[in-house]
Short mmCIF file of C-alpha atoms and ligand atoms in Angstrom, two decimals:
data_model
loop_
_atom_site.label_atom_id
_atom_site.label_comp_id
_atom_site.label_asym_id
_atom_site.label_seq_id
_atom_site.Cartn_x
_atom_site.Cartn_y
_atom_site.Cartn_z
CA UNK Z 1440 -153.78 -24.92 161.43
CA UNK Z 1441 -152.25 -24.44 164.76
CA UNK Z 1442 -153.37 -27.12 167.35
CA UNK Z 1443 -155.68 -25.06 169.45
CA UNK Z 1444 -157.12 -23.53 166.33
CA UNK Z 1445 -159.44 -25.15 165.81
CA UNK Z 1446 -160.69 -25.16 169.01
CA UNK Z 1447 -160.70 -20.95 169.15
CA UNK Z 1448 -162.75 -21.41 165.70
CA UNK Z 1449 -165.23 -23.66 166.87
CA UNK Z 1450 -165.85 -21.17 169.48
CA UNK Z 1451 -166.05 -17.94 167.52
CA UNK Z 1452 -168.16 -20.39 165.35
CA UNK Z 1453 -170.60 -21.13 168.13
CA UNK Z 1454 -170.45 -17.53 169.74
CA UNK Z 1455 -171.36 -16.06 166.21
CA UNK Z 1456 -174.19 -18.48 165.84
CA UNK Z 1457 -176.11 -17.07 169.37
CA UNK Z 1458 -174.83 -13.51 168.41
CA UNK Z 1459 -176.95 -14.23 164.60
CA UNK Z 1460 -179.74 -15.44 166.54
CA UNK Z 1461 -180.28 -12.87 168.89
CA UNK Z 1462 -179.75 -10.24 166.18
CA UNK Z 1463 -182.24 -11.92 164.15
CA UNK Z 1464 -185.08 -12.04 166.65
CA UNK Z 1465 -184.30 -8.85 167.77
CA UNK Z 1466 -185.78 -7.38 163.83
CA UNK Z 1467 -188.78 -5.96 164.29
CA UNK Z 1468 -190.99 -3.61 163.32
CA UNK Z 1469 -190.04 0.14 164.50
CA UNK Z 1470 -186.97 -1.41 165.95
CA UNK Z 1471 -183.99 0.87 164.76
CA UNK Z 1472 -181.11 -1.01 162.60
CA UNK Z 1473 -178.50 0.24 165.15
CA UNK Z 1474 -179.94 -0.84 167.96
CA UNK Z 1475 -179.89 -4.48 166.59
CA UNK Z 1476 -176.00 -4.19 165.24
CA UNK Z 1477 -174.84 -2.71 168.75
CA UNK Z 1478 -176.89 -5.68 170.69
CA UNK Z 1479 -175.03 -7.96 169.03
CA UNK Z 1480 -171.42 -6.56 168.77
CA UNK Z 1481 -171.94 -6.06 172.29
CA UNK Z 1482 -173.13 -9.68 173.04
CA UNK Z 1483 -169.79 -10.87 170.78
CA UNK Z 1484 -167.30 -8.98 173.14
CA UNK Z 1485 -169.23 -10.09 176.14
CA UNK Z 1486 -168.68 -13.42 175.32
CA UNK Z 1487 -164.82 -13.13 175.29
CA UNK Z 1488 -164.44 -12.94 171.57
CA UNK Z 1489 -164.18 -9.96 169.25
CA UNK Z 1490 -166.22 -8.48 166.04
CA UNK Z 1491 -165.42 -9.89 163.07
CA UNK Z 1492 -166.47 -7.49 160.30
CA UNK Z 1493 -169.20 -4.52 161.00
CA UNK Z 1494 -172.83 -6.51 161.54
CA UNK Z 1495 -174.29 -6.24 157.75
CA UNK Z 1496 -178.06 -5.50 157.93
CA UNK Z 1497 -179.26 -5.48 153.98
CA UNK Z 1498 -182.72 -5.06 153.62
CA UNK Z 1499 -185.08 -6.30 150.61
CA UNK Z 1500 -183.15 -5.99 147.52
CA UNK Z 1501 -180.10 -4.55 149.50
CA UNK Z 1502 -177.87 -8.33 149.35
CA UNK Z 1503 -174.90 -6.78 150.95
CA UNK Z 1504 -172.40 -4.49 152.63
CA UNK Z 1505 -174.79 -2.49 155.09
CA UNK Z 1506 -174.47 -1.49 158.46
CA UNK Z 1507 -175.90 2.08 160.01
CA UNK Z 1508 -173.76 4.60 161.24
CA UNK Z 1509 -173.44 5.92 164.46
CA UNK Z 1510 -176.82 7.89 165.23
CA UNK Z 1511 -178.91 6.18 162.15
CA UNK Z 1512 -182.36 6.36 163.20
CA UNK Z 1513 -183.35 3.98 160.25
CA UNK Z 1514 -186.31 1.18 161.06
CA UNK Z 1515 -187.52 -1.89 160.21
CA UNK Z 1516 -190.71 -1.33 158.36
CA UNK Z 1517 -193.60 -4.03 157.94
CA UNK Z 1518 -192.70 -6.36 155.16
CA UNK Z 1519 -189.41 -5.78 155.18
CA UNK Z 1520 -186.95 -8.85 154.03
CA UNK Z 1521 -183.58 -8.46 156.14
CA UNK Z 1522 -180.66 -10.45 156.24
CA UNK Z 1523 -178.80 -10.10 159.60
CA UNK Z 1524 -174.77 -11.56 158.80
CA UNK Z 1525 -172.31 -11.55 161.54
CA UNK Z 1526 -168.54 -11.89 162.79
CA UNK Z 1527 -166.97 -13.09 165.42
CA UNK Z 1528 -163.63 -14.16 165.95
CA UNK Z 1529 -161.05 -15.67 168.69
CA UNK Z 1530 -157.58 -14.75 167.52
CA UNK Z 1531 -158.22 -14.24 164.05
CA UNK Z 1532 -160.30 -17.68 164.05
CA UNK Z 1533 -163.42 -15.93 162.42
CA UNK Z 1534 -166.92 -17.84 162.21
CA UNK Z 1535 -169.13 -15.98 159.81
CA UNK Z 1536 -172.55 -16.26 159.57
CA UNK Z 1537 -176.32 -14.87 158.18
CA UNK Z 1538 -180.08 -15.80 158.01
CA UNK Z 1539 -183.02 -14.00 156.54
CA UNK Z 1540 -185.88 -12.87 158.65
CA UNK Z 1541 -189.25 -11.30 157.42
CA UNK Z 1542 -190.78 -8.19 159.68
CA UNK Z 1543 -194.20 -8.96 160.37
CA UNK Z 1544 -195.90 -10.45 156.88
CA UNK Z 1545 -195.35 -13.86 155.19
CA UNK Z 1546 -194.87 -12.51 151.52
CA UNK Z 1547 -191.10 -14.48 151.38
CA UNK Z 1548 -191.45 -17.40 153.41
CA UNK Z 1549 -190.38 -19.63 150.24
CA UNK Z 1550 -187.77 -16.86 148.99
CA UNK Z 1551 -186.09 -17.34 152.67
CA UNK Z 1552 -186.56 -21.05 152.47
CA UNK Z 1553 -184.82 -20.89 148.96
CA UNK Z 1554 -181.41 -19.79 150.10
CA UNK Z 1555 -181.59 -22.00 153.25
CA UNK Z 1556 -182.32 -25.19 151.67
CA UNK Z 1557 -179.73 -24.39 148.76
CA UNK Z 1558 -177.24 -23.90 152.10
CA UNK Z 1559 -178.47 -27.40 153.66
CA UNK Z 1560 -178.27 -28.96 150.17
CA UNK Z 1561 -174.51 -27.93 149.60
CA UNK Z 1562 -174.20 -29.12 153.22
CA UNK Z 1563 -175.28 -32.93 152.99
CA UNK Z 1564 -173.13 -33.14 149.84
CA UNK Z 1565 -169.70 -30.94 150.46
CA UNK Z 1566 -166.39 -33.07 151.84
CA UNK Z 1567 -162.87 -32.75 150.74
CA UNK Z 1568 -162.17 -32.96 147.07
CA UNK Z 1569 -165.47 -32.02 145.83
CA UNK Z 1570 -165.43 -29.68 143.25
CA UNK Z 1571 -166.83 -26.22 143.82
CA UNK Z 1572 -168.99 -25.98 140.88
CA UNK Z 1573 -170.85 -29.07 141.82
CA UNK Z 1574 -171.83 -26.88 145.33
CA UNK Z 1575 -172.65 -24.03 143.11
CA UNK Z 1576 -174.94 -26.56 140.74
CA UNK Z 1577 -176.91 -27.80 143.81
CA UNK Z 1578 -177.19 -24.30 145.25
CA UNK Z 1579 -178.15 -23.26 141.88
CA UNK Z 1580 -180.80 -26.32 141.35
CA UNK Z 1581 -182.50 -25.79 144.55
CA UNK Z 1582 -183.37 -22.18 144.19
CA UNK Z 1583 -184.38 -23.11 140.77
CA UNK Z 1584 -186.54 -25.82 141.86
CA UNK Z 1585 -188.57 -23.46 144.34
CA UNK Z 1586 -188.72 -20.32 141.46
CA UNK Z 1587 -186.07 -17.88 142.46
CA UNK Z 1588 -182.12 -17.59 141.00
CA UNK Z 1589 -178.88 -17.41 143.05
CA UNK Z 1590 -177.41 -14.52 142.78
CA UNK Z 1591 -174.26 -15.52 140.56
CA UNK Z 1592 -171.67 -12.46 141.29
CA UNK Z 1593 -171.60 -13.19 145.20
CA UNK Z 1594 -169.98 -15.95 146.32
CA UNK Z 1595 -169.09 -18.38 148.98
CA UNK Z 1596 -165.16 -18.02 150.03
CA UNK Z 1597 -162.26 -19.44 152.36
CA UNK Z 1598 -161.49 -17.96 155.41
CA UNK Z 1599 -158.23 -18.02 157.17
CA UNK Z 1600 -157.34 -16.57 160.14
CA UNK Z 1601 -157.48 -12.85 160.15
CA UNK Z 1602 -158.85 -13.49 156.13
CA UNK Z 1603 -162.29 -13.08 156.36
CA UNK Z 1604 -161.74 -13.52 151.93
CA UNK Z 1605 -159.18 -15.91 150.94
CA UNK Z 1606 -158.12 -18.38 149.16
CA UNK Z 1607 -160.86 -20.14 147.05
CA UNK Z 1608 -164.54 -18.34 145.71
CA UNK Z 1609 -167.70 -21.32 145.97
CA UNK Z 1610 -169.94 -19.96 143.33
CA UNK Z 1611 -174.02 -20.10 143.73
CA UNK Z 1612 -174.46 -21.38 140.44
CA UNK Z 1613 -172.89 -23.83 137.97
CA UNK Z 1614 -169.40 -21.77 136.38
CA UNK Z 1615 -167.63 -24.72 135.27
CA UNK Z 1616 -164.99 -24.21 136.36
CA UNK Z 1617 -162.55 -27.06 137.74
CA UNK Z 1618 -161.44 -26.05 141.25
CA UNK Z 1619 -161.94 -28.26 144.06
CA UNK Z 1620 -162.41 -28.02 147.96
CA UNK Z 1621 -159.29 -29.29 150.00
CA UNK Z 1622 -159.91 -31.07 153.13
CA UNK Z 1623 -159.07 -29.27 156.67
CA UNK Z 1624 -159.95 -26.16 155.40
CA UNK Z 1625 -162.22 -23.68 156.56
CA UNK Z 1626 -165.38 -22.13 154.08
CA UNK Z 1627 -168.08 -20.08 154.30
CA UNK Z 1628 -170.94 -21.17 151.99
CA UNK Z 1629 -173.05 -18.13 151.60
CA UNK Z 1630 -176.04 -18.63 148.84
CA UNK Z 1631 -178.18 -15.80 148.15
CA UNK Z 1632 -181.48 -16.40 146.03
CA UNK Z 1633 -183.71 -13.87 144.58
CA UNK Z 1634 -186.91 -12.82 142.62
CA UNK Z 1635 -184.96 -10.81 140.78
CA UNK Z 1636 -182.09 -11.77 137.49
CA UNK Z 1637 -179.75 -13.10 139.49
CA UNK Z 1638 -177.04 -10.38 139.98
CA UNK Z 1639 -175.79 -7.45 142.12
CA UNK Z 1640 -174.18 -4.40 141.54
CA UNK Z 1641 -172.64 -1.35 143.96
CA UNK Z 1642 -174.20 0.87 144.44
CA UNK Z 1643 -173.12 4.08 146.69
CA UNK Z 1644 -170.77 3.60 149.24
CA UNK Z 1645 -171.44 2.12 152.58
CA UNK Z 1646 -170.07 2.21 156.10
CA UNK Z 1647 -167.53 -0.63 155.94
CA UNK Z 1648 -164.11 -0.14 155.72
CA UNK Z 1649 -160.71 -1.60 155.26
CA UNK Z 1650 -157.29 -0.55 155.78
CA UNK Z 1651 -155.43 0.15 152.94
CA UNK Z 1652 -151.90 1.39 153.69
CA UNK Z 1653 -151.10 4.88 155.47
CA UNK Z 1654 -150.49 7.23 152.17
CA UNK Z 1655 -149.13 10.83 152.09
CA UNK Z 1656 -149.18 13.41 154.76
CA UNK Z 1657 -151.77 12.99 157.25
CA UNK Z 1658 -154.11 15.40 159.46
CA UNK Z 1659 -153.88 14.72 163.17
CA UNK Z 1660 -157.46 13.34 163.11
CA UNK Z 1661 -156.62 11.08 160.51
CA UNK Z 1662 -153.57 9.74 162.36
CA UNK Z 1663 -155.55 8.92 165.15
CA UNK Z 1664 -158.40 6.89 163.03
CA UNK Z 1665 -155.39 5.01 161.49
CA UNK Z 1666 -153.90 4.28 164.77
CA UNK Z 1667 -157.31 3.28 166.36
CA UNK Z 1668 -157.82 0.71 163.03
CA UNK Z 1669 -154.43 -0.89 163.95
CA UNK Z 1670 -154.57 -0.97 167.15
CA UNK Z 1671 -157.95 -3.24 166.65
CA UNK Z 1672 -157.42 -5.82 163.97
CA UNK Z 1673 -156.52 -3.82 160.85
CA UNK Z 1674 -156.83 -6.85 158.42
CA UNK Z 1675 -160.46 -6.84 158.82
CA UNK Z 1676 -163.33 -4.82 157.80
CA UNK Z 1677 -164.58 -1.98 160.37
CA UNK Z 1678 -166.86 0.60 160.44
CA UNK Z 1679 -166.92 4.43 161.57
CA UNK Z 1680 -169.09 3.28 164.56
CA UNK Z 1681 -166.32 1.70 165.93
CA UNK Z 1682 -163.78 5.03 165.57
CA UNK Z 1683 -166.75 7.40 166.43
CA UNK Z 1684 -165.63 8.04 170.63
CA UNK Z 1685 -161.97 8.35 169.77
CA UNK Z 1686 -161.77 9.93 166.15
CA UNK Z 1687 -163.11 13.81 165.80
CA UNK Z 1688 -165.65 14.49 162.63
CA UNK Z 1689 -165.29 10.90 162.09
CA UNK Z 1690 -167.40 10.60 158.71
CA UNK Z 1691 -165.51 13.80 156.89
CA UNK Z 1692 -162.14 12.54 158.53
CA UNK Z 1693 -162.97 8.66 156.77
CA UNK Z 1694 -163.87 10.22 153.69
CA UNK Z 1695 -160.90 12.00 153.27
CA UNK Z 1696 -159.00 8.46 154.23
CA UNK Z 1697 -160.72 6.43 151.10
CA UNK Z 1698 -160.19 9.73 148.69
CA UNK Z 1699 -156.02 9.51 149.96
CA UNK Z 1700 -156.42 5.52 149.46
CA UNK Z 1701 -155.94 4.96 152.57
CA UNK Z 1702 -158.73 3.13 153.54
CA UNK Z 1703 -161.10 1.37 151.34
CA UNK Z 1704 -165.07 1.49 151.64
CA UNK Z 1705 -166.88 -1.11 150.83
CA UNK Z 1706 -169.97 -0.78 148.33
CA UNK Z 1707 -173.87 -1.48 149.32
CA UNK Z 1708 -174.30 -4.20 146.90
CA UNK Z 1709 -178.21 -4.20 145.16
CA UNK Z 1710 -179.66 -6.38 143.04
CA UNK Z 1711 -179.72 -5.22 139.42
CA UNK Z 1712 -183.45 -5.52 138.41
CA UNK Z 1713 -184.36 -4.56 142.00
CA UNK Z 1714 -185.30 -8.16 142.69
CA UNK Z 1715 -185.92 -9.30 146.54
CA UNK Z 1716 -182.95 -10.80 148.12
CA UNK Z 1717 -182.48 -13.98 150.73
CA UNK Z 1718 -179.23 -15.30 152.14
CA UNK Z 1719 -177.85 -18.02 154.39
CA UNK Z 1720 -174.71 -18.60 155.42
CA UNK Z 1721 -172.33 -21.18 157.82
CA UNK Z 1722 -169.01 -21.07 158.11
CA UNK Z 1723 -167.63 -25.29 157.74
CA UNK Z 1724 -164.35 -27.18 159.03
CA UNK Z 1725 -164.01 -29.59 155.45
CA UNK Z 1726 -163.02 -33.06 155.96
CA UNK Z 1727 -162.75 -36.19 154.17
CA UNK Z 1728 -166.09 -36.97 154.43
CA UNK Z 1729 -167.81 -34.30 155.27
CA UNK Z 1730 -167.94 -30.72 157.63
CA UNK Z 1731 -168.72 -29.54 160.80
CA UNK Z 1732 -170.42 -26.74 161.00
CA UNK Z 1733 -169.03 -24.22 163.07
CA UNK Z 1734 -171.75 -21.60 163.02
CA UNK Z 1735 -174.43 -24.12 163.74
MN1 LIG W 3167 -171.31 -13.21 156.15
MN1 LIG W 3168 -169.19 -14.58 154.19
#
């Protein structure tokens, strides 16, 4: 890592941490989803650092890979379980970060606590060299212990700068498998637990993006929603909210983008049985003997 790298991380870290925060007490009943996504982009560039990756609101057995687009008049409904995950980053240095919040009722209150103690349990244990099925065993034994399964096709990953994904996967269950955690890197552990079997799949597509690669011959409005992705930070994800004042007929001109293979679109990710779905996440700096968590 470059020598002020860290520093830039621990700040995205901490600046994502008051953005999740805000976005999370900001879920309420009636409340629209957009409103809550645009407060806290906004609050993320306000503090000097940009948006990471579209602000992911999945609700009940949504785990994944949501965010409204522009003009969604969706609201939170009583009861509803909702996961609020956010971005921010300083110069790639991204600091990524979720909790689960329950409008109104107390139906999940142990369901939310599973996937947060599973976090804190990987937390007091995880240090350089560790190997990342023992994180997935405790995250695994924890929800078990309280009644609920970890969701065992969404994991935990690396992040490097302007890589929100790379590098190593930390599973949320026991694989077996023989990998282990170097120190001075940077991870985001991210259990989810649920009532459900344990598993998501995609469903239809949502309104996150990536850039692919600029393919074939392109219509004007598609050159400009290319340029305006790579003029931002076209490594990471985006969404059509973010092209919507520059780009004309942004949703058809986007859909015509992923059918070219230009741009990629991320699926909403459900649980299989329909099962209700909790995460946590921090983003940690690994060392020899243990982390700091930058998201904290
Ligand atoms: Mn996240
Ligand atoms: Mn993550």
């Amino acid at each position: 890592m470059e020598d002020d790298g860290l520093e830039k991380w621990k700040e995205a870290g901490s600046i994502a941490s008051k953005a999740r925060e805000l976005g999370a007490g900001l879920v309420e009943e009636d409340v629209t989803y957009l409103e809550v996504v645009e407060t806290v982009e906004a609050y993320i560039l306000d503090q000097g650092a940009q948006v990471a990756f579209p602000t992911n609101i999945a609700v009940n057995d949504v785990a994944a890979h949501y965010t409204p687009r522009p003009g969604e008049k969706t609201r939170f409904r009583y009861g509803d379980l909702v996961k609020v995950d956010v971005g921010a980053h300083i110069d790639g240095y991204i600091g990524d970060t979720a909790k689960t919040v329950e409008v109104g009722s107390a139906t999940y209150t142990q369901l939310i606590q599973a996937s947060k103690k599973a976090l804190e349990s990987a937390i007091e244990v995880i240090r350089g060299g560790i190997s990342l099925s023992t994180i997935g065993s405790i995250v695994e034994r924890t929800m078990n212990s309280m009644g609920f399964k970890p969701i065992v096709n969404l994991t935990g990953h690396g992040i490097e700068r302007f890589d929100l994904h790379a590098g190593i996967s930390v599973p949320n269950y026991d694989d077996r498998g023989r990998e282990f955690l170097p120190e001075g890197t940077v991870v985001a552990i991210e259990p989810f637990a649920t009532t459900g079997v344990g598993e998501v799949r995609s469903y239809k597509r949502s309104n996150i993006y990536r850039m692919v690669r600029a393919r074939g011959r392109l219509k004007e409005e598609q050159r400009l929603a290319l340029e305006t992705i790579q003029t931002g930070n076209p490594h990471l994800p985006f969404s059509e909210r973010w092209l919507e004042e520059r780009v004309p007929r942004v949703e058809k001109t986007l859909k015509g983008l992923v059918r070219a293979g230009s741009v990629y679109s991320y699926p909403i990710l459900r649980e299989v049985s329909g099962g209700m779905v909790s995460q946590w996440e921090h983003t940690l700096y690994i060392t020899d003997k243990g982390c700091r968590i930058l998201t904290y």
